Amino acid sequence: MRVVLVTYGSRGDVEPMTGLAPRLQALGAEVRLCAPPDFAELLDSAGVALTPVGWPIRALATGAVPGKEQAGLSDIAAELTAMAYEAVAGVAEGCAAVVATGSFPAVAGARAAAEKLGVPYVFASFSPCYLPSPHHPPLPRPGQVIPAGVTGNRGLWDLHAEHMNAQLGETINTHRTSIGLPPVDGIRDHVFTDHPFLAADPVLGPWQETSELDVAQTGAWIRPDGRPLPADLEAFLAAGAEPVYVGFGSMRIRGANAQEVSRAVIEAVRTQGRRVLLGSGWADLALIDDRDDCFVVGEVNQQALFRRVAAVVHHGGAGTTTTAARAGAPQVIVPQVADQPYWAGRVTELGIGTGHDGPTPAADSLSSALRIALAPETGARAAAVAETVRTDGAEQAAKLLLDMIGRSG
């Protein structure tokens, strides 16, 4: 039995799939993952076969794909839908299921491939706020204008669906027609389906049941990471009190360059009397002087690292939020895009940290946020919530998926 997993996006869109894949393999399934070519090394280390999809995601995000520097959304979406379709269609024939997440055009292409091949399809979301519900409003879409009279959540979700149809409907339906599939009216609901998986922790990102969707909340899909921390990082950690970690993953910070952000975050942490551990990431955080209270790391085992820091300052990706919460590390979230404001709100509501006011950290604003995160009561609350974070989400999802496959067969 073969299961095809599909995602197109940054590390936060790929990492959970490397948590699900080994669980499926342990239950006897063969797994192939369609993902951006950037992640070949990650998937190789996880023992998961890769089928590359589309352009390297970092090159696309930074405008470095030749010929795509000035491409519009519809052009990118059309190509990405087709590329995802071709990749999935090439490996999914005869498979037991296709599970897809990430960029909407890519997921639409994956859904079309599953449909064309007659293969069961599951959409997965890593955050509750992406899924339509009367209990919360939708995330704003780029270019969407909300009429002044529309305030209720149901009305906002209706507008969200209309906007997605206007923005991407023609593109996706043109592709569907080209491969012999009929066009669909509501592309969002067609791609999401009425029975999606929600790979988010029930305490950190709870789902309130609705009559519209039958959501299967499994818990976050966590890949166990047993890598040791680098020797030089271990030496830095051992040389003094717990540092504050600052890293923004696959995000570039809006409104400032790398040097400005580096100076702001280092000064903010120093103001709190703490040492600084910078995660360089796509924001290119770097040292601003030669003082020995600051250290820079690249990609490391955050599961191990976050248990040894005083607080974590980050962008608010679902995976980083969950990793920090599981480690019991107080958080400051500096949200940039997508679901990141949602996670900032949840961290604040739970009392395990706070959201930063705005996407661009300044020394004074971040220092104020850090005072909240470093307060003893925040640390105690973070430690308590850490005990509730589920670690079996990927296992639950794998079992649920295989049960669904068995029933459909």
Short mmCIF file of C-alpha atoms in Angstrom, two decimals:
data_model
loop_
_atom_site.label_atom_id
_atom_site.label_comp_id
_atom_site.label_asym_id
_atom_site.label_seq_id
_atom_site.Cartn_x
_atom_site.Cartn_y
_atom_site.Cartn_z
CA MET A 1 0.00 0.00 0.00
CA ARG A 2 1.36 3.40 -1.04
CA VAL A 3 0.40 6.82 0.35
CA VAL A 4 1.37 10.02 -1.43
CA LEU A 5 1.91 13.12 0.72
CA VAL A 6 1.95 16.50 -1.00
CA THR A 7 3.03 19.94 0.20
CA TYR A 8 4.41 23.10 -1.33
CA GLY A 9 5.73 25.74 1.03
CA SER A 10 8.53 26.51 3.45
CA ARG A 11 9.99 24.35 6.24
CA GLY A 12 6.84 24.70 8.32
CA ASP A 13 4.79 23.10 5.53
CA VAL A 14 7.22 20.21 5.03
CA GLU A 15 8.39 19.31 8.53
CA PRO A 16 4.99 17.96 9.72
CA MET A 17 4.89 15.63 6.73
CA THR A 18 8.22 14.18 7.88
CA GLY A 19 6.46 13.46 11.17
CA LEU A 20 3.54 11.69 9.51
CA ALA A 21 5.55 9.71 6.96
CA PRO A 22 7.52 7.49 9.40
CA ARG A 23 4.31 6.70 11.31
CA LEU A 24 2.70 5.50 8.11
CA GLN A 25 5.80 3.50 7.24
CA ALA A 26 5.76 1.87 10.67
CA LEU A 27 2.19 0.72 9.95
CA GLY A 28 3.29 -0.90 6.71
CA ALA A 29 2.66 1.83 4.13
CA GLU A 30 5.08 2.91 1.43
CA VAL A 31 5.30 6.71 1.44
CA ARG A 32 6.32 9.20 -1.21
CA LEU A 33 6.40 12.92 -0.50
CA CYS A 34 5.92 15.54 -3.22
CA ALA A 35 7.60 18.73 -1.97
CA PRO A 36 9.88 21.60 -3.08
CA PRO A 37 13.35 20.50 -4.14
CA ASP A 38 14.91 22.55 -1.31
CA PHE A 39 14.12 19.77 1.15
CA ALA A 40 15.91 16.81 -0.44
CA GLU A 41 18.43 16.59 2.42
CA LEU A 42 15.74 16.81 5.10
CA LEU A 43 13.65 14.08 3.51
CA ASP A 44 16.67 11.88 2.93
CA SER A 45 17.55 12.12 6.63
CA ALA A 46 13.94 11.22 7.48
CA GLY A 47 14.01 8.21 5.16
CA VAL A 48 11.24 9.53 2.93
CA ALA A 49 11.34 9.34 -0.88
CA LEU A 50 11.04 12.78 -2.53
CA THR A 51 9.30 13.73 -5.74
CA PRO A 52 10.28 17.37 -6.38
CA VAL A 53 7.46 19.84 -7.02
CA GLY A 54 7.88 23.25 -8.60
CA TRP A 55 10.58 25.81 -8.04
CA PRO A 56 12.84 25.95 -4.97
CA ILE A 57 10.63 27.68 -2.42
CA ARG A 58 13.25 30.08 -1.08
CA ALA A 59 14.13 31.21 -4.59
CA LEU A 60 10.45 31.80 -5.35
CA ALA A 61 9.87 33.66 -2.07
CA THR A 62 12.85 35.97 -2.64
CA GLY A 63 12.21 36.65 -6.33
CA ALA A 64 15.24 34.65 -7.46
CA VAL A 65 13.51 32.27 -9.90
CA PRO A 66 14.70 33.28 -13.39
CA GLY A 67 11.87 34.71 -15.45
CA LYS A 68 9.47 34.93 -12.47
CA GLU A 69 10.67 38.20 -10.98
CA GLN A 70 7.67 40.13 -12.33
CA ALA A 71 5.18 37.28 -12.60
CA GLY A 72 1.71 37.94 -11.21
CA LEU A 73 -0.23 35.80 -8.78
CA SER A 74 -2.39 34.21 -11.45
CA ASP A 75 0.62 33.21 -13.55
CA ILE A 76 2.42 31.67 -10.58
CA ALA A 77 -0.78 29.93 -9.46
CA ALA A 78 -1.43 28.48 -12.92
CA GLU A 79 2.06 27.03 -13.21
CA LEU A 80 2.12 25.74 -9.66
CA THR A 81 -1.26 24.01 -10.06
CA ALA A 82 -0.02 22.29 -13.21
CA MET A 83 3.35 21.34 -11.70
CA ALA A 84 1.73 19.84 -8.62
CA TYR A 85 -0.73 17.93 -10.78
CA GLU A 86 2.03 16.47 -12.93
CA ALA A 87 4.16 15.49 -9.93
CA VAL A 88 1.31 13.81 -8.09
CA ALA A 89 -0.16 12.14 -11.18
CA GLY A 90 3.28 10.70 -11.88
CA VAL A 91 3.48 8.83 -8.57
CA ALA A 92 -0.11 8.41 -7.33
CA GLU A 93 -1.55 5.94 -9.82
CA GLY A 94 -2.66 2.89 -7.88
CA CYS A 95 -1.87 4.45 -4.51
CA ALA A 96 -4.18 4.18 -1.49
CA ALA A 97 -4.55 7.89 -0.71
CA VAL A 98 -3.26 11.40 -1.38
CA VAL A 99 -2.82 13.76 1.60
CA ALA A 100 -2.15 17.39 0.67
CA THR A 101 -1.39 20.70 2.37
CA GLY A 102 0.52 23.93 1.74
CA SER A 103 0.07 26.47 -1.05
CA PHE A 104 -3.54 26.46 -2.26
CA PRO A 105 -2.80 26.21 -6.02
CA ALA A 106 -0.51 23.25 -5.38
CA VAL A 107 -3.14 21.55 -3.23
CA ALA A 108 -5.72 22.17 -5.96
CA GLY A 109 -3.38 20.43 -8.42
CA ALA A 110 -2.95 17.51 -6.02
CA ARG A 111 -6.72 17.21 -5.57
CA ALA A 112 -7.19 17.19 -9.35
CA ALA A 113 -4.61 14.40 -9.74
CA ALA A 114 -6.31 12.30 -7.07
CA GLU A 115 -9.68 12.91 -8.72
CA LYS A 116 -8.39 12.00 -12.15
CA LEU A 117 -6.87 8.77 -10.84
CA GLY A 118 -9.85 7.88 -8.62
CA VAL A 119 -7.71 7.94 -5.47
CA PRO A 120 -9.04 8.96 -2.02
CA TYR A 121 -7.93 12.49 -1.08
CA VAL A 122 -7.48 14.22 2.29
CA PHE A 123 -6.76 17.90 2.91
CA ALA A 124 -4.73 18.72 6.02
CA SER A 125 -4.50 22.05 7.82
CA PHE A 126 -1.91 22.92 10.46
CA SER A 127 -4.01 25.70 11.97
CA PRO A 128 -7.72 25.93 12.90
CA CYS A 129 -7.98 29.47 11.53
CA TYR A 130 -7.68 28.27 7.92
CA LEU A 131 -10.86 26.21 8.15
CA PRO A 132 -14.31 27.82 7.72
CA SER A 133 -16.19 28.15 11.01
CA PRO A 134 -18.82 30.41 12.56
CA HIS A 135 -16.61 30.53 15.66
CA HIS A 136 -13.77 32.55 14.11
CA PRO A 137 -13.26 34.91 11.15
CA PRO A 138 -11.17 33.97 8.10
CA LEU A 139 -7.66 35.20 7.57
CA PRO A 140 -7.67 38.18 5.19
CA ARG A 141 -6.81 37.34 1.60
CA PRO A 142 -4.34 39.51 -0.34
CA GLY A 143 -6.24 42.27 -2.12
CA GLN A 144 -9.54 41.46 -0.42
CA VAL A 145 -11.74 44.40 0.58
CA ILE A 146 -14.34 43.74 3.30
CA PRO A 147 -17.55 45.78 2.92
CA ALA A 148 -18.29 47.87 6.01
CA GLY A 149 -21.60 46.13 6.67
CA VAL A 150 -20.20 42.59 6.85
CA THR A 151 -19.08 41.71 10.36
CA GLY A 152 -20.43 38.24 11.23
CA ASN A 153 -18.14 35.26 10.82
CA ARG A 154 -20.45 33.39 8.44
CA GLY A 155 -20.72 36.43 6.17
CA LEU A 156 -16.96 36.91 6.27
CA TRP A 157 -16.38 33.28 5.30
CA ASP A 158 -18.85 33.65 2.42
CA LEU A 159 -16.88 36.66 1.19
CA HIS A 160 -13.67 34.69 1.64
CA ALA A 161 -15.01 31.95 -0.64
CA GLU A 162 -16.15 34.51 -3.22
CA HIS A 163 -12.77 36.20 -3.17
CA MET A 164 -10.93 32.91 -3.67
CA ASN A 165 -13.21 32.11 -6.59
CA ALA A 166 -12.54 35.52 -8.13
CA GLN A 167 -8.81 35.30 -7.53
CA LEU A 168 -8.06 31.66 -8.37
CA GLY A 169 -11.25 30.05 -9.70
CA GLU A 170 -10.63 30.67 -13.39
CA THR A 171 -7.00 29.56 -13.12
CA ILE A 172 -7.82 26.30 -11.35
CA ASN A 173 -10.85 25.51 -13.50
CA THR A 174 -8.91 26.16 -16.70
CA HIS A 175 -6.43 23.53 -15.57
CA ARG A 176 -9.18 21.11 -14.59
CA THR A 177 -10.80 21.47 -18.00
CA SER A 178 -7.47 20.89 -19.72
CA ILE A 179 -7.12 17.48 -18.06
CA GLY A 180 -10.70 16.43 -18.67
CA LEU A 181 -12.22 17.25 -15.29
CA PRO A 182 -15.34 19.41 -14.89
CA PRO A 183 -15.00 22.91 -13.42
CA VAL A 184 -16.15 23.47 -9.84
CA ASP A 185 -18.09 26.41 -8.42
CA GLY A 186 -16.60 26.74 -4.93
CA ILE A 187 -12.91 26.04 -5.25
CA ARG A 188 -12.09 26.58 -1.57
CA ASP A 189 -14.61 24.07 -0.27
CA HIS A 190 -13.79 21.65 -3.08
CA VAL A 191 -10.10 21.65 -2.13
CA PHE A 192 -10.64 21.67 1.65
CA THR A 193 -13.46 19.06 1.47
CA ASP A 194 -15.98 18.61 4.29
CA HIS A 195 -13.75 16.18 6.23
CA PRO A 196 -10.28 17.72 6.58
CA PHE A 197 -7.57 16.69 9.02
CA LEU A 198 -6.46 19.33 11.53
CA ALA A 199 -2.86 18.67 12.56
CA ALA A 200 -2.79 21.08 15.51
CA ASP A 201 -2.59 20.46 19.23
CA PRO A 202 -6.06 20.58 20.85
CA VAL A 203 -4.84 22.82 23.70
CA LEU A 204 -2.76 25.20 21.60
CA GLY A 205 -5.13 25.34 18.62
CA PRO A 206 -8.54 23.95 19.59
CA TRP A 207 -11.26 23.29 17.06
CA GLN A 208 -14.87 24.09 17.95
CA GLU A 209 -17.24 21.71 16.20
CA THR A 210 -19.54 23.07 13.51
CA SER A 211 -22.32 21.73 11.33
CA GLU A 212 -20.38 22.74 8.20
CA LEU A 213 -17.27 20.58 8.59
CA ASP A 214 -16.47 17.20 10.08
CA VAL A 215 -12.92 17.97 11.19
CA ALA A 216 -10.59 15.25 12.47
CA GLN A 217 -8.21 16.96 14.89
CA THR A 218 -5.29 14.62 15.38
CA GLY A 219 -2.77 16.75 17.23
CA ALA A 220 0.35 18.23 15.67
CA TRP A 221 2.50 16.01 13.45
CA ILE A 222 5.85 16.08 15.24
CA ARG A 223 8.99 14.48 13.86
CA PRO A 224 11.14 13.19 16.75
CA ASP A 225 14.54 14.83 16.45
CA GLY A 226 17.41 13.02 18.14
CA ARG A 227 20.25 15.11 16.72
CA PRO A 228 22.79 16.36 19.25
CA LEU A 229 23.41 20.08 19.46
CA PRO A 230 26.67 21.26 17.88
CA ALA A 231 29.67 21.32 20.22
CA ASP A 232 30.18 25.09 19.93
CA LEU A 233 26.53 25.71 20.78
CA GLU A 234 26.80 23.37 23.77
CA ALA A 235 29.83 25.36 24.92
CA PHE A 236 27.91 28.65 24.65
CA LEU A 237 24.94 27.25 26.58
CA ALA A 238 27.23 25.98 29.33
CA ALA A 239 29.11 29.28 29.64
CA GLY A 240 26.35 31.22 31.40
CA ALA A 241 22.70 31.62 32.26
CA GLU A 242 19.97 30.46 29.89
CA PRO A 243 19.90 32.72 26.81
CA VAL A 244 16.89 34.06 24.93
CA TYR A 245 16.56 32.47 21.51
CA VAL A 246 15.53 34.75 18.63
CA GLY A 247 14.83 33.32 15.19
CA PHE A 248 12.24 33.89 12.49
CA GLY A 249 12.53 30.68 10.49
CA SER A 250 11.57 31.04 6.83
CA MET A 251 10.51 34.67 7.25
CA ARG A 252 12.07 37.94 6.25
CA ILE A 253 11.05 40.71 8.63
CA ARG A 254 8.89 43.41 7.11
CA GLY A 255 9.95 47.02 7.39
CA ALA A 256 13.64 46.53 8.22
CA ASN A 257 16.82 45.03 6.85
CA ALA A 258 18.77 42.20 8.46
CA GLN A 259 21.24 44.51 10.22
CA GLU A 260 18.46 46.65 11.72
CA VAL A 261 16.55 43.61 12.97
CA SER A 262 19.70 42.00 14.39
CA ARG A 263 20.57 45.16 16.32
CA ALA A 264 17.03 45.61 17.61
CA VAL A 265 16.64 42.06 18.91
CA ILE A 266 20.10 41.87 20.46
CA GLU A 267 19.63 45.20 22.25
CA ALA A 268 16.18 44.14 23.47
CA VAL A 269 17.47 40.92 24.99
CA ARG A 270 20.47 42.63 26.54
CA THR A 271 18.16 45.19 28.11
CA GLN A 272 16.57 42.30 29.99
CA GLY A 273 19.98 41.21 31.28
CA ARG A 274 20.00 38.05 29.17
CA ARG A 275 22.41 36.44 26.77
CA VAL A 276 21.31 36.15 23.13
CA LEU A 277 21.09 33.13 20.85
CA LEU A 278 20.28 34.07 17.26
CA GLY A 279 18.84 31.67 14.71
CA SER A 280 20.05 33.14 11.42
CA GLY A 281 17.23 31.82 9.20
CA TRP A 282 15.87 33.66 6.18
CA ALA A 283 16.00 36.91 8.16
CA ASP A 284 19.82 36.60 8.09
CA LEU A 285 20.21 37.53 11.76
CA ALA A 286 23.86 38.16 12.60
CA LEU A 287 26.19 39.46 15.31
CA ILE A 288 26.51 43.24 15.71
CA ASP A 289 29.69 43.25 17.81
CA ASP A 290 32.27 40.89 19.31
CA ARG A 291 30.80 40.59 22.79
CA ASP A 292 30.69 37.03 24.10
CA ASP A 293 27.07 37.17 25.25
CA CYS A 294 25.71 36.53 21.74
CA PHE A 295 25.93 33.45 19.52
CA VAL A 296 24.54 32.58 16.08
CA VAL A 297 23.26 29.17 14.97
CA GLY A 298 21.84 27.83 11.75
CA GLU A 299 19.41 24.91 11.47
CA VAL A 300 19.56 22.91 14.72
CA ASN A 301 17.44 20.55 16.80
CA GLN A 302 14.93 22.99 18.27
CA GLN A 303 13.24 20.28 20.30
CA ALA A 304 16.43 19.92 22.33
CA LEU A 305 17.45 23.58 22.21
CA PHE A 306 14.19 25.14 23.38
CA ARG A 307 14.36 23.17 26.64
CA ARG A 308 17.53 25.06 27.49
CA VAL A 309 16.59 28.67 26.81
CA ALA A 310 14.84 31.31 28.93
CA ALA A 311 12.39 32.29 26.17
CA VAL A 312 11.83 31.92 22.44
CA VAL A 313 11.22 34.93 20.18
CA HIS A 314 9.90 33.81 16.80
CA HIS A 315 7.57 34.46 13.88
CA GLY A 316 4.67 32.34 15.05
CA GLY A 317 4.72 29.42 12.66
CA ALA A 318 2.56 26.52 13.83
CA GLY A 319 5.54 24.20 14.18
CA THR A 320 7.76 26.60 16.10
CA THR A 321 4.88 27.57 18.40
CA THR A 322 4.21 23.91 19.16
CA THR A 323 7.89 23.08 19.68
CA ALA A 324 8.36 25.98 22.11
CA ALA A 325 5.15 25.13 23.97
CA ARG A 326 6.11 21.48 24.23
CA ALA A 327 9.51 22.52 25.64
CA GLY A 328 7.89 24.76 28.25
CA ALA A 329 9.68 27.83 26.90
CA PRO A 330 7.84 31.18 27.25
CA GLN A 331 7.29 32.81 23.85
CA VAL A 332 7.22 36.19 22.17
CA ILE A 333 5.65 35.94 18.72
CA VAL A 334 6.41 38.62 16.12
CA PRO A 335 3.80 37.65 13.49
CA GLN A 336 4.42 38.40 9.83
CA VAL A 337 1.80 36.67 7.65
CA ALA A 338 -0.88 33.98 7.35
CA ASP A 339 -1.76 32.14 10.57
CA GLN A 340 1.01 33.73 12.64
CA PRO A 341 -1.27 36.37 14.26
CA TYR A 342 -3.56 33.51 15.29
CA TRP A 343 -0.75 31.74 17.12
CA ALA A 344 0.35 35.02 18.73
CA GLY A 345 -3.19 35.38 20.05
CA ARG A 346 -3.29 31.83 21.35
CA VAL A 347 0.04 32.16 23.17
CA THR A 348 -1.25 35.34 24.81
CA GLU A 349 -4.61 33.79 25.74
CA LEU A 350 -2.92 30.75 27.27
CA GLY A 351 -0.56 32.93 29.30
CA ILE A 352 2.55 31.19 27.97
CA GLY A 353 3.93 34.33 26.35
CA THR A 354 2.76 37.30 24.34
CA GLY A 355 2.40 38.64 20.84
CA HIS A 356 4.55 41.54 19.71
CA ASP A 357 2.66 44.62 18.56
CA GLY A 358 3.43 44.72 14.83
CA PRO A 359 5.65 42.77 12.44
CA THR A 360 8.84 44.81 12.89
CA PRO A 361 10.61 44.46 16.24
CA ALA A 362 12.25 47.55 17.73
CA ALA A 363 14.51 47.36 20.76
CA ASP A 364 11.99 49.02 23.09
CA SER A 365 8.89 47.19 21.85
CA LEU A 366 10.56 43.77 21.96
CA SER A 367 12.04 44.52 25.37
CA SER A 368 8.54 45.25 26.68
CA ALA A 369 7.26 41.96 25.27
CA LEU A 370 10.19 40.09 26.76
CA ARG A 371 9.38 41.45 30.23
CA ILE A 372 6.07 39.60 29.99
CA ALA A 373 7.63 36.39 28.66
CA LEU A 374 10.41 36.35 31.26
CA ALA A 375 8.10 36.98 34.21
CA PRO A 376 8.04 34.05 36.70
CA GLU A 377 4.30 33.55 36.30
CA THR A 378 4.66 33.18 32.52
CA GLY A 379 7.38 30.59 32.97
CA ALA A 380 5.24 28.65 35.44
CA ARG A 381 2.27 28.71 33.08
CA ALA A 382 4.45 27.62 30.13
CA ALA A 383 5.76 24.69 32.16
CA ALA A 384 2.21 23.65 33.06
CA VAL A 385 0.91 23.86 29.49
CA ALA A 386 3.93 21.87 28.24
CA GLU A 387 2.62 18.87 30.16
CA THR A 388 -0.62 18.94 28.13
CA VAL A 389 0.85 19.12 24.61
CA ARG A 390 0.19 15.89 22.74
CA THR A 391 3.08 14.09 21.09
CA ASP A 392 1.08 11.37 19.34
CA GLY A 393 -0.61 13.48 16.64
CA ALA A 394 1.24 11.92 13.72
CA GLU A 395 0.54 8.42 15.02
CA GLN A 396 -3.15 9.22 15.44
CA ALA A 397 -3.31 10.68 11.92
CA ALA A 398 -1.59 7.66 10.41
CA LYS A 399 -4.02 5.26 12.07
CA LEU A 400 -7.01 7.38 11.10
CA LEU A 401 -5.85 7.58 7.49
CA LEU A 402 -5.30 3.85 7.20
CA ASP A 403 -8.69 3.20 8.78
CA MET A 404 -10.28 5.50 6.19
CA ILE A 405 -8.44 3.69 3.41
CA GLY A 406 -9.66 0.36 4.74
CA ARG A 407 -13.27 1.52 4.84
CA SER A 408 -13.12 3.00 1.36
CA GLY A 409 -11.67 -0.19 -0.03
#
